[in-house]
Coordinates of C-alpha atoms in Angstrom, one line a residue:
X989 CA -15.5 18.6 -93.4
X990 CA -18.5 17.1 -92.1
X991 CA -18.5 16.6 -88.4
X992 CA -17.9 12.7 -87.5
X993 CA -18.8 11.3 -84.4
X994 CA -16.1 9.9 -82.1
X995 CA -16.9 6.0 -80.6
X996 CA -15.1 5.5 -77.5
X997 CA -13.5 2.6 -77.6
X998 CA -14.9 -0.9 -76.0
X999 CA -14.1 -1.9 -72.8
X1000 CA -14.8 -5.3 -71.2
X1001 CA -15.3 -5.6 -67.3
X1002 CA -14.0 -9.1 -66.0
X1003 CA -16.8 -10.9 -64.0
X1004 CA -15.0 -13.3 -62.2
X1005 CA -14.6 -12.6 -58.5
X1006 CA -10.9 -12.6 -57.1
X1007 CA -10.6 -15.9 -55.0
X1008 CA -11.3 -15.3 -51.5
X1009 CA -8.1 -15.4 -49.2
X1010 CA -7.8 -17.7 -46.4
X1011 CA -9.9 -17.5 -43.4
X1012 CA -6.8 -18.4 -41.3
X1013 CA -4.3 -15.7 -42.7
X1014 CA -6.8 -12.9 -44.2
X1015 CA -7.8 -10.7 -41.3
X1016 CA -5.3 -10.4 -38.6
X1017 CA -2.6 -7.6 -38.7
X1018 CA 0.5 -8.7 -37.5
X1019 CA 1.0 -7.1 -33.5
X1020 CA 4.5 -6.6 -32.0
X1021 CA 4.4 -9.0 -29.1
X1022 CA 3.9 -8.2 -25.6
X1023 CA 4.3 -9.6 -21.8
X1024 CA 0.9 -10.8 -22.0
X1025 CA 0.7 -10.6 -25.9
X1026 CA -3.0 -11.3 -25.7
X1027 CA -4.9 -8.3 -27.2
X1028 CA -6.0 -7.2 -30.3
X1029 CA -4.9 -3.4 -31.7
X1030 CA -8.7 -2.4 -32.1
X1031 CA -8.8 -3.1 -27.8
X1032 CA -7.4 -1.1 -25.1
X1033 CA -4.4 -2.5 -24.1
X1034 CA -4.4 -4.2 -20.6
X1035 CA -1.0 -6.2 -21.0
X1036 CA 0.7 -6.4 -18.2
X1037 CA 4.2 -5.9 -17.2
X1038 CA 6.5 -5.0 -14.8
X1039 CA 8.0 -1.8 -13.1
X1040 CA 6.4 0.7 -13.1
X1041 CA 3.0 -0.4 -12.4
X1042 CA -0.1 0.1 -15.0
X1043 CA -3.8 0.3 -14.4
X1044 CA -5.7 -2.6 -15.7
X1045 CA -9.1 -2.0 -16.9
X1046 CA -11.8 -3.8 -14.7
X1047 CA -14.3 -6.1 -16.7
X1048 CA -18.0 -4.9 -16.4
X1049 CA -19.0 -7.9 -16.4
X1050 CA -20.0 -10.5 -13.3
X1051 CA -17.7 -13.4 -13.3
X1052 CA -20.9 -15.7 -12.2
X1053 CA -22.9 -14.1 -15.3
X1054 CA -23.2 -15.8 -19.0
X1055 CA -24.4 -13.5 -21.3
X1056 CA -26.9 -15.2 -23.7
X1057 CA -26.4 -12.3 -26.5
X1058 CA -22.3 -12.9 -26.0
X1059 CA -22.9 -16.3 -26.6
X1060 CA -24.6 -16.6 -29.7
X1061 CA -22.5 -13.7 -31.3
X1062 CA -18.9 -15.8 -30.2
X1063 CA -20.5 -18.7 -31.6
X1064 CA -21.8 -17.1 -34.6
X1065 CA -17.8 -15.2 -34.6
X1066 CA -15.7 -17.6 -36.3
X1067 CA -17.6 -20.9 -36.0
X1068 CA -15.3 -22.8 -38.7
X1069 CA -12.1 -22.3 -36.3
X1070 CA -12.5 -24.9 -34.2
X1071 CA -11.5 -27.0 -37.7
X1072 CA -8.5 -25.1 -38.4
X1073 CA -6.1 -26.1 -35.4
X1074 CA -4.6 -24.4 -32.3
X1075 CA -3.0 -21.0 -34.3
X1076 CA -6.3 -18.9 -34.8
X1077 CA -5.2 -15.3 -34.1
X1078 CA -7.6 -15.3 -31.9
X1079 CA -10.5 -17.9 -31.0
X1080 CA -13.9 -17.5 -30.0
X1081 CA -12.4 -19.4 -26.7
X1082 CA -10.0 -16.4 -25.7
X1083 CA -13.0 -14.3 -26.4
X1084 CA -15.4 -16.0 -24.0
X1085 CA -12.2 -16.4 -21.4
X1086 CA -11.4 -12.5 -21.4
X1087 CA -15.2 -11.7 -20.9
X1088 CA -15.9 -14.6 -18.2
X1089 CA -18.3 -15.3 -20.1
X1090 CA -19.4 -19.0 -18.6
X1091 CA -21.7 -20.6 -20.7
X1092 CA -20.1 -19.6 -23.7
X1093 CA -16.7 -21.2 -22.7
X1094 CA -18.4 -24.6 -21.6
X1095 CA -20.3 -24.3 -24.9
X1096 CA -17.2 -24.0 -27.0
X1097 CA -15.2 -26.9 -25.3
X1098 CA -17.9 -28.9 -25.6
X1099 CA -18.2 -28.8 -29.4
X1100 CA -14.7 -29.7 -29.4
X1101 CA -12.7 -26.3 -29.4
X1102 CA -8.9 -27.2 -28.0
X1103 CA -8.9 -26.0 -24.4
X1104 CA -5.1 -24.8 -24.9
X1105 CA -5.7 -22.9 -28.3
X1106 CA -3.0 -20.1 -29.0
X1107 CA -2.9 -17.0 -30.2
X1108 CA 0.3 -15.9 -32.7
X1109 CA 1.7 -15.0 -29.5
X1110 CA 1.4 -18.1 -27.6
X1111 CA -1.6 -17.1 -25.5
X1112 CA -3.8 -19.3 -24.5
X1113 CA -7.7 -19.3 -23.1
X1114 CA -6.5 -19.3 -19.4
X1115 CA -3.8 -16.5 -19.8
X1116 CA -6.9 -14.5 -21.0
X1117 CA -9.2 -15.6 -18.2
X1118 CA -6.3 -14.8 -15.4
X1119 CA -5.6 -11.7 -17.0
X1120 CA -9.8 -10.4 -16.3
X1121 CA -9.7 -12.1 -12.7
X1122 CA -12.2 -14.4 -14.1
X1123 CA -11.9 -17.5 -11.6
X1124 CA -14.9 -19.2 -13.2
X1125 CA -13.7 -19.2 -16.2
X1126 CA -9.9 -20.1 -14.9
X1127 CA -12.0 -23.2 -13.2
X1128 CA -13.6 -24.7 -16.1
X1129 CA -10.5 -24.7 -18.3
X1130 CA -8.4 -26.2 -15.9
X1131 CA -10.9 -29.0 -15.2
X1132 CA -11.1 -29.6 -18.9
X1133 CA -6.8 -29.9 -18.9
X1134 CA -5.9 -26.8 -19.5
X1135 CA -1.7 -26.4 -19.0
X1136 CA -1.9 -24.1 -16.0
X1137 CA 2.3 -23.7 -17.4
X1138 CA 1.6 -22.6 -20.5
X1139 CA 4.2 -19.7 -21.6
X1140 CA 3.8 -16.9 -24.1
X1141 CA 7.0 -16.2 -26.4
X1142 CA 7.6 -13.2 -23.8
X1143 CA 7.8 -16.1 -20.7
X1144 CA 4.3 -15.4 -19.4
X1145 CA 2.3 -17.5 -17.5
X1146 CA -1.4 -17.6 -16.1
X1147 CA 0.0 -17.1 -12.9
X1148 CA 2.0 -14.2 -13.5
X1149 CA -1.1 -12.2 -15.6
X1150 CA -3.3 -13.6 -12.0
X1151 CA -0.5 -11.6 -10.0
X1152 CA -0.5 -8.9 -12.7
X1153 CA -4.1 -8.3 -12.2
X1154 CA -4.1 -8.8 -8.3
X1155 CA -6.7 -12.1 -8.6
X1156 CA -5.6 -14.3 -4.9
X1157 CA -8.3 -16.4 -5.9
X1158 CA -6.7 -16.7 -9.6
X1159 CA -3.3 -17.3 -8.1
X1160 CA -4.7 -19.7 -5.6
X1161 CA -6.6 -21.8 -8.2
X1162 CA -3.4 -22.1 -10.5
X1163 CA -1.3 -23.3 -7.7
X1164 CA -3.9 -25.7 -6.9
X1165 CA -3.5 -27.3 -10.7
X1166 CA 0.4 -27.1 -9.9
X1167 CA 1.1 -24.2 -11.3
X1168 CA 5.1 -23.0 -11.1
X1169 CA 5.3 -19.9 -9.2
X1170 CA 9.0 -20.1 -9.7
X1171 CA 11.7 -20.9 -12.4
X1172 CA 15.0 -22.1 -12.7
X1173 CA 15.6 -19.7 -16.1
X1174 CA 14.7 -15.9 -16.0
X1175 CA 11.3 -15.8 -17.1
X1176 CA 8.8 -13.1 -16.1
X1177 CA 8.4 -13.7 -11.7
X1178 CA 4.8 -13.6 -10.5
X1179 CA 6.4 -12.6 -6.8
X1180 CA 7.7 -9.6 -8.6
X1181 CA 5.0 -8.6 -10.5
X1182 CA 2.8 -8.6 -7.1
X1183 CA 5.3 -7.0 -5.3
X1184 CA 5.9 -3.9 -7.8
X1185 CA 1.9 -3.6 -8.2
X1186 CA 1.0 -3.5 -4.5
X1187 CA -1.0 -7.0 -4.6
X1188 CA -0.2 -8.2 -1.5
X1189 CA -3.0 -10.7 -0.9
X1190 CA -1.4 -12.3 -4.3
X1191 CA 1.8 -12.1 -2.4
X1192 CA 0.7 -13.7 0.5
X1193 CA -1.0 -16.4 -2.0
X1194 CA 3.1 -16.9 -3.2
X1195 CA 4.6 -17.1 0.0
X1196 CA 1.9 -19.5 1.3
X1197 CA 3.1 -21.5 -1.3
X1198 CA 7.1 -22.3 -0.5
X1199 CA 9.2 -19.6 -2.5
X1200 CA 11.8 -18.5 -2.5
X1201 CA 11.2 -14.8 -1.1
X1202 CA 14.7 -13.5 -1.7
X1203 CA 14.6 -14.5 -5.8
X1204 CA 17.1 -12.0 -7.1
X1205 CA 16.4 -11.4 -10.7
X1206 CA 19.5 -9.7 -12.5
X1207 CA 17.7 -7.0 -14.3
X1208 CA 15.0 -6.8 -10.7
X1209 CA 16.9 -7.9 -7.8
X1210 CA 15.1 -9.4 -4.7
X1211 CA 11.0 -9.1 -4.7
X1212 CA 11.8 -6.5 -1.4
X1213 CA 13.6 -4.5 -3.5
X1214 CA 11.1 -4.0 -6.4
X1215 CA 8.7 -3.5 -3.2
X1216 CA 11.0 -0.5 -2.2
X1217 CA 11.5 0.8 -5.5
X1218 CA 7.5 0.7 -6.0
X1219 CA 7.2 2.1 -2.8
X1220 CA 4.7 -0.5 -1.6
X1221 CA 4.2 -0.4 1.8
X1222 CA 2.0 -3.3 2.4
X1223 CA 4.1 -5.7 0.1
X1224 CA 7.5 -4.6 1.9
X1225 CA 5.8 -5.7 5.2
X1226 CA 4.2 -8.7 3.9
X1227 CA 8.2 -9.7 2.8
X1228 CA 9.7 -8.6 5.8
X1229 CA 7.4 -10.1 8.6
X1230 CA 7.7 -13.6 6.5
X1231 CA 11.6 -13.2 7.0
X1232 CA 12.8 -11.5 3.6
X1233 CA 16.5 -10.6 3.3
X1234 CA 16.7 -7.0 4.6
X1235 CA 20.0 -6.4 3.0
X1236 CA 19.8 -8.1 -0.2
X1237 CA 18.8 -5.7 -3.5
X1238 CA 20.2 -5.4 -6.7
X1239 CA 23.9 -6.1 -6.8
X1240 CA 25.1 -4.1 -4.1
X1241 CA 22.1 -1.6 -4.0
X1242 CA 20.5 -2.7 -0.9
X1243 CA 16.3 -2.3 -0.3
X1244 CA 17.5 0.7 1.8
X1245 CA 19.3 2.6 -0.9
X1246 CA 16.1 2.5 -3.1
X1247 CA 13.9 4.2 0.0
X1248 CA 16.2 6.4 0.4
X1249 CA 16.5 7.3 -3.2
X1250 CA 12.7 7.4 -3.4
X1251 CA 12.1 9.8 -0.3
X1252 CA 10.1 7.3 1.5
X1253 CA 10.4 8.4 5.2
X1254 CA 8.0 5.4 6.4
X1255 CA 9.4 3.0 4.3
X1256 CA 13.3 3.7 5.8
X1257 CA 12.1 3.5 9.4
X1258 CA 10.4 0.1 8.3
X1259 CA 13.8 -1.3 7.0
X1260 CA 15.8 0.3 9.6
X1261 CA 13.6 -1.5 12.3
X1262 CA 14.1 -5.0 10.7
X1263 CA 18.4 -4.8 10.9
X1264 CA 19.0 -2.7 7.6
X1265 CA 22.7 -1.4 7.5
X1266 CA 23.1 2.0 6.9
X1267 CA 26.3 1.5 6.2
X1268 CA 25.9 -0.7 3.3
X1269 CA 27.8 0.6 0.0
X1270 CA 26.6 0.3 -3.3
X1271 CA 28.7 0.2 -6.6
X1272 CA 29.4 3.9 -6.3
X1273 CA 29.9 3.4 -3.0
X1274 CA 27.4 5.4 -1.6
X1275 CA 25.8 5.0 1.4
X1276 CA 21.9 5.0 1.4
X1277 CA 22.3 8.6 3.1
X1278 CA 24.4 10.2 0.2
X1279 CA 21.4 9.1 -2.0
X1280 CA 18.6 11.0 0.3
X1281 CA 17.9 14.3 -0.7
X1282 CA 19.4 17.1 1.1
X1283 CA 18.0 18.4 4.0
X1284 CA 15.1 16.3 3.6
X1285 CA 13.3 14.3 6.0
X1286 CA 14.9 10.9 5.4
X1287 CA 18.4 12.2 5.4
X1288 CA 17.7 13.6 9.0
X1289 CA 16.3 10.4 10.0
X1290 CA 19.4 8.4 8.6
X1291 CA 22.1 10.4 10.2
X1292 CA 20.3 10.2 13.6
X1293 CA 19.9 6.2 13.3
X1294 CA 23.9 6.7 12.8
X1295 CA 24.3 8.9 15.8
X1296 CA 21.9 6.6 17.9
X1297 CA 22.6 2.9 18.7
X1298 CA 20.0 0.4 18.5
X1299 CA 18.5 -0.8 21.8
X1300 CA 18.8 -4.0 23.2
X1301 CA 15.6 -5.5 23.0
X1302 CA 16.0 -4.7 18.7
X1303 CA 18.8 -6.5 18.9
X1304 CA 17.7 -9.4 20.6
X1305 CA 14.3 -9.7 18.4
X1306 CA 17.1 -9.8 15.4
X1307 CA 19.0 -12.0 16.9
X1308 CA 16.3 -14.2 17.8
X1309 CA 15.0 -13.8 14.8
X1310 CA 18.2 -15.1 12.5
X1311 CA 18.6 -18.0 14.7
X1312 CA 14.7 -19.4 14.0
X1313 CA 15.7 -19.1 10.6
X1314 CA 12.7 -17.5 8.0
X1315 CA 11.6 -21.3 7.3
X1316 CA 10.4 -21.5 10.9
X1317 CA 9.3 -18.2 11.8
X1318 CA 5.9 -19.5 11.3
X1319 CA 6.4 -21.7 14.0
X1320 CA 7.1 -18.5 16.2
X1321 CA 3.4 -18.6 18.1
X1322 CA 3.9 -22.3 19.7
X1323 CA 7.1 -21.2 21.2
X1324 CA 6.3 -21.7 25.0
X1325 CA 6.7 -17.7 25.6
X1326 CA 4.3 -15.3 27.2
X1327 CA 2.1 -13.9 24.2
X1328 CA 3.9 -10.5 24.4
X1329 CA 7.5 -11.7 23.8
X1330 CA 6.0 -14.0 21.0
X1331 CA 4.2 -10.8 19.6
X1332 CA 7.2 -9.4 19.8
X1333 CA 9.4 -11.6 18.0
X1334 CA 6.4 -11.2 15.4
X1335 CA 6.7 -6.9 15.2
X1336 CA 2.6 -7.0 16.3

């Protein structure tokens, strides 16, 4: 045997190009929704939500600022969306929104980019733009009829990311553009959401505005109560100076069950101040003090509020008090009283 060389077979390599996959579908993966359902995975996460409260990360960026290098790139970033409709996973719009960047977003609508575009989730431009405490932003899309009511599938509005983030000014705006700071159904509550977080300017925004203080929320309670259970001092105040409900919680668990529970010694004597009853029962029928922890501060303060009775100028102020009603305790300072009974009447 001579030694015959072996051929390796022929093999043919295809040079057609797979057809490219849609613009619309190719690129985003698919996110599990979220209260504010507006972020991408590759980005810290800054959704908000309620109890307990999370830190939201603070844009770098000036509000006031537009950023010419931003603004050529988000232009440059997806330029054929604008001709594909409202349900871009996420438009050049929410980009500009989220970053405040200005010119950007004026550029954008202008070419014709839908104010109220969505994102999978059903977030729009202005939920973004809340969310970053970006009121110049929040402006220009509003003024170009943006729906200042617009809901995410989790029930979110702008207002509620505003309150989220602690942006008055946000919340303010949006009420402005007759935005709901209330509803009817169960949806995410912007009173709540600044009352667990501590933002009490936004809550002053909210009561400012007519609502109902004492919302009770089956799965929250009352706004006081999250308050309590957040152990937010200047939110409980804010609530109880503007007439809030002392006794009313969650179910049966009263605002003074949850300080109790919590170990908030400032927070009880607050409460117990404004008429709370320590004698109030919850479903277990505990009293706030069999929630305290032994032998601790709160407990001692409790059983000597049971052993002491109130004085008679508290209950006159409380009396006085209930019989204004909450809707015209504003109206306290034109009572024709000398300034100290009226700063009375007002716990100053």
């Amino acid at each position: 045997g001579a030694n015959v060389p072996l051929r390796a077979p022929a093999v043919t390599l295809s040079t057609e190009t797979p057809p490219a996959a849609s613009p619309a579908r190719a690129a985003a993966p698919q996110t599990f929704p979220s209260p504010a359902g507006s972020r991408r995975p590759a980005r810290p996460s800054s959704t908000p939500s309620s109890l307990p409260p999370l830190s939201l990360p603070h844009s770098q960026r000036d509000p006031g600022n537009s950023d010419a290098d931003g603004h050529a790139a988000l232009l440059e970033d997806g330029g054929d969306e604008a001709a594909e409709g409202s349900w871009a996973d996420r438009s050049p719009l929410h980009e500009a929104a989220s970053q405040g960047r200005l010119l950007s977003l004026k550029t954008l609508l202008s070419q014709g980019y839908n104010v109220d575009t969505l994102t999978i989730d059903q977030v729009t431009p202005l939920h973004e733009a809340c969310l970053g405490d970006h009121v110049g932003c929040a402006r220009i899309l509003l003024e170009a009829g943006a729906n200042v009511n617009a809901t995410t599938i989790d029930g979110v509005t702008p207002l509620f990311n505003a309150c989220s983030r602690g942006s008055a000014a946000c919340a303010e705006l949006l009420l402005e553009y007759g935005a709901k700071a209330q509803w009817e159904s169960c949806l995410p509550s912007p009173t709540h959401e600044a009352a667990s977080r501590g933002h009490s300017e936004c809550l002053e925004v909210l009561i400012s505005s007519g609502i109902d203080i004492d919302q009770d929320l089956p799965h929250l309670g009352t706004p006081l109560y999250v308050a309590c259970v957040s152990q937010q001092i200047h939110c409980i105040r804010k609530l109880l100076y503007a007439g809030a409900n002392v006794q009313k919680g969650k179910h049966l668990e009263t605002p003074l069950h949850a300080a109790a529970q919590h170990s908030s010694t400032e927070i009880v004597n607050l409460l117990l101040e404004f008429g709370a009853d320590i004698n109030a029962k919850n479903t277990d029928f505990e009293r706030p003090v069999d929630l305290a922890a032994p032998s601790s501060l709160v407990e001692r303060v409790l059983l000597l509020q049971e052993a002491t009775p109130s004085s008679l100028c508290q209950l006159c102020r409380l009396c006085i008090r209930n019989y204004i009603g909450r809707a015209r305790l504003h109206l306290v300072p034109q009572l024709q009283l000398p300034t100290i009974l009226k700063n009375f009447l007002q716990y100053r």
